[in-house]
Amino acid sequence: MTTDITGPGGPAADAEAELEAQFQDTISSKDRIEPRDWMPEKYRKTLIRQVAQHAHSEIIGMQPEGNWISRAPSLRRKAILLAKVQDEAGHGLYLYSAAETLGATRNELTEKLVAGKQKYSSIFNYPTLSYTDVGTIGWLVDGAAICNQVPLCRTSFGPYGRAMIRICKEESFHQRQGYELLMTMMRGTEEQRASVQESVNRFWWPALMMFGPPDDDSPNTEQSMEWGIKTHTNDELRQKFVDMSVPQAEALGVTFPDEGLKWNEERGHYDFSTPDWDEFWAVVKGNGPCNEQRLAHRKRAWDDGAWVREAALAFAENPEGPTESTPAEEAAK
Amino acid sequence: MTETTPGPTSAGAAPRGEWPLYEVFVRGKRGLNHVHVGSLHAPDDQLAIRHARDVYTRRNEGVSIWVVRSADITASSPDEKDPMFAPSGDKVYRHPTFYDIPDDVPHM
Amino acid sequence: MTNEPNIHVGHDEAGTNVEHGDHDNAYSGLLVNDAHWAFGTDFEDPLAGVDTTVPEGVDPKELAAYCLMLGDDALIFSQRISEWCSNAPDLEEDIALANISLDLLGQARLLLARAAAADPALVPELPEGSPVPDEDRLAYFREDLEFRNVRLAEVPDGDFAEAAAKILIYSTWRLAIFERLTSSRDSVLAAIADKGVKEMSYHRDFAGRWVLTLARGTAESKTRLLTALNGLWPLWAELFETHPIEASVAAAGIGIDPAEVADEAGVIIDQVFAAAGIDRPERGALAGVRGQKGRDGLHTEALSKMLADMQVVARQHPEGQW
């Protein structure tokens, strides 16, 4: 969707090259692109896709942890978990707003999501099988997300970067609460410690896959880097995450399920085994343990809410009430 | 977080079924300006205020909220950047740092 | 304190009441205040630093039983509303409902902790050395027959109209009680009520606004709202029935007899209904069993199911650390 301020209806085609040069100058000088600036149509499309996927991930990401709100084992933890999942709704909202500045409405994007036409982070297609997973998700999944997201605060598109700044500030509470929960459980009973290790075993590999396919299998990375939408490659971020997580695991007293994980003095990084990329692609293509369930949940909430959204609009347009009569009134006639 | 107004989507009426977009401004504490913090959807002004309270002041970030429909904001055009803002760029004499005062002069 | 439903919020005063640190923009304090991101009280121990001495002439057991009633109301209702998380009609409403649930959960923690402090004998015993705090022993290790909440709080969720109607009814009733409870002779209860009044004024306002919106929205929304109110109305009368404990704590100047607020709550509900152009449903009160209802520990079938879910993890780990 474009209008005169952004593209085809605006500047003449022969001036396009000049605009593109200006645009690339702005990017090169690390300045930000703002919504009303001229931008290449492909940049807009790429951004919409990325921001939408990011927003969808936040919203779908409410479900795995939301699964344990009703069963949180202490009132204090219940409050923390509910506030955390609530934050994810907020993050989705900020991101949909950023996408909106590019001409994609929340309605459109949500329709695309529930129709299966847009993706979200595959990590949320894994099930949460114990309350402990709340802690593991906070530590590893939010930790991986933060690795991905902190660089995005400097992304070239202004509204996206600003949304990310706010999100990253709030996310730091998420990661800390997760790690703190696991630490507390490790001080608890034998069963609790075993539960922490079991949960970490399940989430380690999916967390590593959150950085996306290996660089040589990531077709969009190069262009996104050139445009300043992405600032680090998938493999760089994955390595950073592994290096960060190993000492945290040691402090916690758990291990990661990877025999190939060891410090490489020469590289100054940890070596680690290759994730199961077949599983990754299977989940991306819709065959993960929870793909259908997550989408069905979102679709149901969205569809069930339609009459409410409609009613509020009708009220805003005509606060005196419906002009049509209710079925009951109709029957009484 | 939308700052495009009137932007591509807010130029006309929202499509049926979609609540209009509002921009939210929060005063962090007394004595400060209201600052743009982001945007949200609401069916009308009254619910927009409530949504803004719930969405943007969950962590005690504000003492006062303004909301305004995105479509009601008139924005300068980026094409007019030079005529709008360049003329003030050379009037450095409007800024206190323009004037060199020796460090040992008190209360300046 | 006004008792009018505040349907119109002034533009300049809609913010929350907060303490501010040294920050010069709206969000720079975000990380600094990490520990207190959602609550005004100490988060680890809801009653930290509070003098929990029971006032003279008050039976601690009665005070505790009363706090348990109020605490169970808040806990069970919070649990129900939290079920909306990721299920609301839009993101803004999802966030709003979570806020309401969190407010009620905060109230529940304070009230359960107050009950335990007043009468430690009330708190279920766990294996020696169990680190489970009192508030959690009360929440997670009692059976449904020991819960003292009104039955309105446990009604299973319906559609969004049901949620709006239920929150309006609950907060109208509870706010009227809490406004009076701010002058309780028990300074802890008075402080809890003071905090709750601010929270529930907003809940009532939010729900009242939605009831109005749905009543005057579309034919469908009106039908759904009327259906919801019709289903909830049989539980209205129970809210104003006086349990012997309530009569006793009211006489002692520490609690409120709910019958005392029946007229006021009714007037407020009628004002909202009048603005919405709808009538009070004509439904009789839901009977108890030999007169016993929620306050006596006699509940609907929904409560034990809810508790089975809520308590399952905690009960697997009676010596667990969370």
Tab-separated table of C-alpha atoms in Angstrom, chain C:
chain	number	residue	atom	x	y	z
C	1	MET	CA	-14.341	9.892	47.390
C	2	THR	CA	-17.100	10.069	44.858
C	3	ASN	CA	-19.366	7.132	44.279
C	4	GLU	CA	-20.450	8.171	40.835
C	5	PRO	CA	-19.184	5.850	38.159
C	6	ASN	CA	-16.545	7.948	36.486
C	7	ILE	CA	-17.461	7.511	32.878
C	8	HIS	CA	-15.503	10.578	31.760
C	9	VAL	CA	-11.887	10.805	32.717
C	10	GLY	CA	-10.325	14.242	32.647
C	11	HIS	CA	-7.581	14.430	30.047
C	12	ASP	CA	-4.986	15.829	32.336
C	13	GLU	CA	-5.396	13.610	35.343
C	14	ALA	CA	-5.606	10.170	33.852
C	15	GLY	CA	-2.145	9.070	34.867
C	16	THR	CA	-1.430	6.747	37.719
C	17	ASN	CA	-0.251	7.864	41.098
C	18	VAL	CA	3.409	7.253	41.344
C	19	GLU	CA	6.548	8.099	43.140
C	20	HIS	CA	9.210	9.420	40.878
C	21	GLY	CA	12.889	9.001	41.075
C	22	ASP	CA	15.356	11.262	39.427
C	23	HIS	CA	14.476	10.933	35.837
C	24	ASP	CA	13.888	13.462	33.173
C	25	ASN	CA	11.906	11.499	30.679
C	26	ALA	CA	8.994	9.152	30.824
C	27	TYR	CA	11.015	5.961	30.635
C	28	SER	CA	14.479	6.522	32.005
C	29	GLY	CA	13.320	5.158	35.337
C	30	LEU	CA	12.266	1.825	33.877
C	31	LEU	CA	15.283	-0.164	34.897
C	32	VAL	CA	15.964	1.687	38.101
C	33	ASN	CA	12.604	0.702	39.510
C	34	ASP	CA	12.909	-2.897	38.407
C	35	ALA	CA	12.089	-4.294	41.824
C	36	HIS	CA	8.814	-2.410	42.083
C	37	TRP	CA	7.602	-2.670	38.568
C	38	ALA	CA	4.063	-3.641	39.434
C	39	PHE	CA	3.326	-3.086	43.076
C	40	GLY	CA	3.372	-0.418	45.696
C	41	THR	CA	4.324	-2.856	48.412
C	42	ASP	CA	7.385	-4.896	49.090
C	43	PHE	CA	7.188	-7.662	46.591
C	44	GLU	CA	8.774	-10.534	48.458
C	45	ASP	CA	6.779	-10.195	51.657
C	46	PRO	CA	3.539	-8.348	51.088
C	47	LEU	CA	3.385	-7.113	54.680
C	48	ALA	CA	7.088	-6.384	55.216
C	49	GLY	CA	7.626	-3.720	57.844
C	50	VAL	CA	3.941	-3.481	58.678
C	51	ASP	CA	2.842	-3.656	62.317
C	52	THR	CA	0.423	-6.572	62.311
C	53	THR	CA	-0.623	-6.270	65.964
C	54	VAL	CA	-4.334	-6.944	66.277
C	55	PRO	CA	-6.184	-3.912	67.738
C	56	GLU	CA	-7.507	-4.195	71.268
C	57	GLY	CA	-10.908	-5.739	71.770
C	58	VAL	CA	-10.737	-7.628	68.463
C	59	ASP	CA	-10.842	-11.418	68.258
C	60	PRO	CA	-7.832	-12.302	66.073
C	61	LYS	CA	-9.628	-15.378	64.794
C	62	GLU	CA	-12.536	-13.297	63.541
C	63	LEU	CA	-10.233	-10.751	61.955
C	64	ALA	CA	-8.379	-13.578	60.224
C	65	ALA	CA	-11.579	-15.252	59.048
C	66	TYR	CA	-12.763	-11.923	57.635
C	67	CYS	CA	-9.464	-11.288	55.823
C	68	LEU	CA	-9.675	-14.774	54.399
C	69	MET	CA	-13.118	-14.017	52.948
C	70	LEU	CA	-11.916	-10.821	51.302
C	71	GLY	CA	-8.640	-12.435	50.234
C	72	ASP	CA	-10.375	-15.419	48.658
C	73	ASP	CA	-12.704	-13.119	46.727
C	74	ALA	CA	-9.736	-11.273	45.269
C	75	LEU	CA	-7.681	-14.406	44.599
C	76	ILE	CA	-10.398	-16.381	42.886
C	77	PHE	CA	-11.624	-13.449	40.832
C	78	SER	CA	-8.066	-12.600	39.823
C	79	GLN	CA	-7.526	-16.194	38.726
C	80	ARG	CA	-10.635	-16.061	36.543
C	81	ILE	CA	-9.685	-12.788	34.902
C	82	SER	CA	-6.139	-13.983	34.269
C	83	GLU	CA	-7.630	-16.667	32.035
C	84	TRP	CA	-8.311	-13.901	29.534
C	85	CYS	CA	-4.607	-13.478	28.913
C	86	SER	CA	-3.958	-14.033	25.162
C	87	ASN	CA	-7.716	-14.426	24.608
C	88	ALA	CA	-9.050	-10.849	24.649
C	89	PRO	CA	-10.737	-9.130	21.697
C	90	ASP	CA	-7.676	-6.991	21.004
C	91	LEU	CA	-4.247	-6.351	22.455
C	92	GLU	CA	-5.320	-3.256	24.360
C	93	GLU	CA	-8.070	-5.173	26.161
C	94	ASP	CA	-5.729	-8.081	26.830
C	95	ILE	CA	-3.381	-5.704	28.619
C	96	ALA	CA	-6.204	-3.988	30.509
C	97	LEU	CA	-7.637	-7.262	31.804
C	98	ALA	CA	-4.197	-8.436	32.903
C	99	ASN	CA	-3.812	-5.190	34.838
C	100	ILE	CA	-7.091	-5.799	36.639
C	101	SER	CA	-6.092	-9.355	37.436
C	102	LEU	CA	-2.726	-8.186	38.766
C	103	ASP	CA	-4.339	-5.555	40.988
C	104	LEU	CA	-6.643	-8.175	42.492
C	105	LEU	CA	-3.799	-10.614	42.947
C	106	GLY	CA	-1.871	-7.955	44.845
C	107	GLN	CA	-4.891	-7.406	47.088
C	108	ALA	CA	-5.235	-11.144	47.641
C	109	ARG	CA	-1.628	-11.497	48.741
C	110	LEU	CA	-1.985	-8.704	51.270
C	111	LEU	CA	-5.261	-10.029	52.637
C	112	LEU	CA	-4.088	-13.642	52.912
C	113	ALA	CA	-0.890	-12.511	54.590
C	114	ARG	CA	-2.979	-10.426	56.990
C	115	ALA	CA	-5.176	-13.436	57.764
C	116	ALA	CA	-2.137	-15.600	58.481
C	117	ALA	CA	-0.527	-12.972	60.679
C	118	ALA	CA	-3.717	-12.518	62.719
C	119	ASP	CA	-4.355	-16.223	63.243
C	120	PRO	CA	-1.442	-18.562	62.460
C	121	ALA	CA	-3.659	-21.546	63.303
C	122	LEU	CA	-5.528	-20.865	60.079
C	123	VAL	CA	-2.501	-21.685	57.938
C	124	PRO	CA	-2.291	-25.256	56.618
C	125	GLU	CA	0.613	-27.276	57.972
C	126	LEU	CA	3.271	-28.587	55.618
C	127	PRO	CA	6.245	-30.892	56.265
C	128	GLU	CA	8.638	-29.401	58.752
C	129	GLY	CA	11.107	-27.021	57.183
C	130	SER	CA	8.937	-26.316	54.146
C	131	PRO	CA	9.838	-22.874	52.817
C	132	VAL	CA	6.335	-22.237	51.429
C	133	PRO	CA	5.177	-18.850	52.763
C	134	ASP	CA	1.868	-18.420	54.564
C	135	GLU	CA	0.075	-16.651	51.714
C	136	ASP	CA	0.873	-19.618	49.448
C	137	ARG	CA	-0.091	-22.216	52.032
C	138	LEU	CA	-3.465	-20.535	52.226
C	139	ALA	CA	-3.846	-20.225	48.472
C	140	TYR	CA	-2.526	-23.633	47.450
C	141	PHE	CA	-3.070	-26.035	50.321
C	142	ARG	CA	-6.713	-25.545	51.242
C	143	GLU	CA	-9.627	-27.527	49.781
C	144	ASP	CA	-12.537	-25.890	48.037
C	145	LEU	CA	-14.755	-26.288	51.112
C	146	GLU	CA	-12.310	-24.088	53.010
C	147	PHE	CA	-12.503	-21.225	50.532
C	148	ARG	CA	-14.707	-18.346	51.656
C	149	ASN	CA	-15.165	-16.347	48.469
C	150	VAL	CA	-18.548	-15.275	47.156
C	151	ARG	CA	-19.706	-17.449	44.295
C	152	LEU	CA	-19.665	-14.568	41.802
C	153	ALA	CA	-15.854	-14.661	41.883
C	154	GLU	CA	-15.640	-18.266	40.710
C	155	VAL	CA	-18.155	-18.217	37.844
C	156	PRO	CA	-16.435	-19.621	34.731
C	157	ASP	CA	-15.573	-17.070	32.080
C	158	GLY	CA	-18.058	-16.424	29.327
C	159	ASP	CA	-17.612	-13.975	26.478
C	160	PHE	CA	-16.223	-10.456	26.760
C	161	ALA	CA	-19.659	-9.097	27.683
C	162	GLU	CA	-19.717	-11.480	30.607
C	163	ALA	CA	-16.283	-10.272	31.697
C	164	ALA	CA	-17.285	-6.609	31.524
C	165	ALA	CA	-20.542	-7.245	33.400
C	166	LYS	CA	-18.845	-9.360	36.057
C	167	ILE	CA	-16.080	-6.837	36.671
C	168	LEU	CA	-18.638	-4.042	36.895
C	169	ILE	CA	-20.713	-5.927	39.459
C	170	TYR	CA	-17.739	-7.068	41.506
C	171	SER	CA	-15.970	-3.729	41.590
C	172	THR	CA	-19.130	-1.750	42.331
C	173	TRP	CA	-19.830	-3.977	45.325
C	174	ARG	CA	-16.275	-4.212	46.501
C	175	LEU	CA	-15.452	-0.555	46.062
C	176	ALA	CA	-18.376	0.456	48.266
C	177	ILE	CA	-17.063	-1.884	50.961
C	178	PHE	CA	-13.439	-0.823	50.625
C	179	GLU	CA	-14.299	2.866	50.803
C	180	ARG	CA	-15.746	2.214	54.239
C	181	LEU	CA	-12.981	-0.180	55.180
C	182	THR	CA	-10.407	2.616	54.855
C	183	SER	CA	-11.474	3.679	58.349
C	184	SER	CA	-11.154	0.199	59.836
C	185	ARG	CA	-9.679	0.068	63.333
C	186	ASP	CA	-7.239	-2.448	61.956
C	187	SER	CA	-4.661	-0.211	60.352
C	188	VAL	CA	-3.453	-3.013	58.067
C	189	LEU	CA	-6.924	-3.582	56.640
C	190	ALA	CA	-7.408	0.161	56.337
C	191	ALA	CA	-4.187	0.463	54.335
C	192	ILE	CA	-5.090	-2.474	52.099
C	193	ALA	CA	-8.495	-0.915	51.475
C	194	ASP	CA	-6.947	2.439	50.687
C	195	LYS	CA	-4.777	0.870	48.019
C	196	GLY	CA	-7.676	-1.190	46.704
C	197	VAL	CA	-9.985	1.806	46.369
C	198	LYS	CA	-7.699	3.436	43.816
C	199	GLU	CA	-7.391	0.233	41.863
C	200	MET	CA	-11.046	-0.681	41.846
C	201	SER	CA	-12.227	2.802	40.983
C	202	TYR	CA	-10.409	2.221	37.731
C	203	HIS	CA	-11.796	-1.304	37.297
C	204	ARG	CA	-15.328	-0.031	37.757
C	205	ASP	CA	-14.744	2.815	35.386
C	206	PHE	CA	-13.266	0.498	32.750
C	207	ALA	CA	-16.030	-2.083	33.059
C	208	GLY	CA	-18.758	0.567	33.219
C	209	ARG	CA	-17.457	2.083	30.052
C	210	TRP	CA	-17.544	-1.268	28.288
C	211	VAL	CA	-21.026	-2.111	29.548
C	212	LEU	CA	-22.188	1.194	28.107
C	213	THR	CA	-20.343	0.533	24.854
C	214	LEU	CA	-21.743	-2.962	24.412
C	215	ALA	CA	-25.260	-1.901	25.358
C	216	ARG	CA	-25.206	0.836	22.743
C	217	GLY	CA	-22.950	-0.849	20.209
C	218	THR	CA	-24.551	-3.350	17.882
C	219	ALA	CA	-27.639	-5.526	18.186
C	220	GLU	CA	-25.351	-8.474	18.776
C	221	SER	CA	-23.356	-6.806	21.529
C	222	LYS	CA	-26.533	-5.718	23.278
C	223	THR	CA	-27.963	-9.216	23.136
C	224	ARG	CA	-24.746	-10.676	24.478
C	225	LEU	CA	-24.587	-8.148	27.299
C	226	LEU	CA	-28.185	-8.814	28.340
C	227	THR	CA	-27.521	-12.545	28.263
C	228	ALA	CA	-24.434	-12.096	30.421
C	229	LEU	CA	-26.205	-9.910	32.969
C	230	ASN	CA	-29.085	-12.295	33.082
C	231	GLY	CA	-26.728	-15.149	33.871
C	232	LEU	CA	-24.847	-13.233	36.555
C	233	TRP	CA	-27.751	-11.572	38.284
C	234	PRO	CA	-28.735	-14.512	40.509
C	235	LEU	CA	-25.374	-14.008	42.234
C	236	TRP	CA	-26.001	-10.330	43.041
C	237	ALA	CA	-28.000	-10.867	46.223
C	238	GLU	CA	-25.349	-13.055	47.836
C	239	LEU	CA	-22.925	-10.125	47.744
C	240	PHE	CA	-25.004	-8.258	50.323
C	241	GLU	CA	-25.862	-11.068	52.700
C	242	THR	CA	-24.321	-10.742	56.135
C	243	HIS	CA	-22.304	-13.701	57.354
C	244	PRO	CA	-21.985	-13.967	61.165
C	245	ILE	CA	-18.264	-13.202	60.888
C	246	GLU	CA	-19.031	-10.053	58.936
C	247	ALA	CA	-21.606	-8.977	61.493
C	248	SER	CA	-19.108	-9.536	64.253
C	249	VAL	CA	-16.160	-7.690	62.684
C	250	ALA	CA	-18.486	-4.846	61.702
C	251	ALA	CA	-19.570	-4.535	65.336
C	252	ALA	CA	-15.916	-4.508	66.386
C	253	GLY	CA	-15.178	-1.625	64.007
C	254	ILE	CA	-12.717	-3.527	61.852
C	255	GLY	CA	-14.925	-4.857	59.074
C	256	ILE	CA	-17.947	-3.885	57.017
C	257	ASP	CA	-21.381	-5.469	56.986
C	258	PRO	CA	-22.034	-5.889	53.244
C	259	ALA	CA	-25.765	-5.302	53.752
C	260	GLU	CA	-24.818	-1.740	54.576
C	261	VAL	CA	-23.623	-1.047	51.021
C	262	ALA	CA	-26.505	-2.742	49.202
C	263	ASP	CA	-28.412	0.480	48.510
C	264	GLU	CA	-25.402	2.427	47.375
C	265	ALA	CA	-24.151	-0.342	45.079
C	266	GLY	CA	-27.657	-0.750	43.669
C	267	VAL	CA	-27.931	2.956	42.895
C	268	ILE	CA	-24.604	2.961	41.073
C	269	ILE	CA	-25.470	-0.103	39.017
C	270	ASP	CA	-28.806	1.463	38.140
C	271	GLN	CA	-27.037	4.626	37.002
C	272	VAL	CA	-24.826	2.625	34.666
C	273	PHE	CA	-27.820	0.657	33.417
C	274	ALA	CA	-29.763	3.865	32.863
C	275	ALA	CA	-26.887	5.357	30.875
C	276	ALA	CA	-26.711	2.114	28.917
C	277	GLY	CA	-30.461	2.035	28.347
C	278	ILE	CA	-30.929	-1.415	29.854
C	279	ASP	CA	-32.903	-2.770	32.792
C	280	ARG	CA	-31.911	-4.856	35.776
C	281	PRO	CA	-32.501	-8.485	34.941
C	282	GLU	CA	-35.475	-10.016	36.703
C	283	ARG	CA	-33.909	-13.077	38.206
C	284	GLY	CA	-34.237	-14.623	41.637
C	285	ALA	CA	-31.224	-15.137	43.894
C	286	LEU	CA	-29.193	-18.311	43.487
C	287	ALA	CA	-30.004	-20.569	46.411
C	288	GLY	CA	-27.414	-22.177	48.622
C	289	VAL	CA	-27.483	-25.634	50.159
C	290	ARG	CA	-29.407	-25.467	53.435
C	291	GLY	CA	-28.696	-21.753	53.261
C	292	GLN	CA	-24.966	-22.232	52.940
C	293	LYS	CA	-23.196	-20.261	50.227
C	294	GLY	CA	-19.728	-19.093	49.239
C	295	ARG	CA	-18.917	-17.408	52.557
C	296	ASP	CA	-19.705	-20.715	54.298
C	297	GLY	CA	-17.413	-22.666	51.983
C	298	LEU	CA	-20.206	-24.000	49.827
C	299	HIS	CA	-19.444	-23.312	46.208
C	300	THR	CA	-20.439	-24.087	42.664
C	301	GLU	CA	-18.889	-27.030	40.853
C	302	ALA	CA	-16.585	-24.615	39.079
C	303	LEU	CA	-14.441	-23.837	42.111
C	304	SER	CA	-12.943	-27.250	42.770
C	305	LYS	CA	-12.021	-27.568	39.112
C	306	MET	CA	-10.353	-24.212	39.158
C	307	LEU	CA	-8.441	-25.092	42.310
C	308	ALA	CA	-7.332	-28.451	40.913
C	309	ASP	CA	-5.660	-26.567	38.107
C	310	MET	CA	-4.372	-23.686	40.192
C	311	GLN	CA	-2.876	-25.811	42.951
C	312	VAL	CA	-1.422	-28.716	41.002
C	313	VAL	CA	2.225	-27.638	40.771
C	314	ALA	CA	2.411	-26.214	44.269
C	315	ARG	CA	1.024	-29.446	45.728
C	316	GLN	CA	3.539	-31.553	43.830
C	317	HIS	CA	6.251	-29.646	45.683
C	318	PRO	CA	5.144	-29.030	49.279
C	319	GLU	CA	8.791	-28.309	50.092
C	320	GLY	CA	9.541	-26.473	46.884
C	321	GLN	CA	11.260	-23.123	46.574
C	322	TRP	CA	9.899	-20.673	44.090
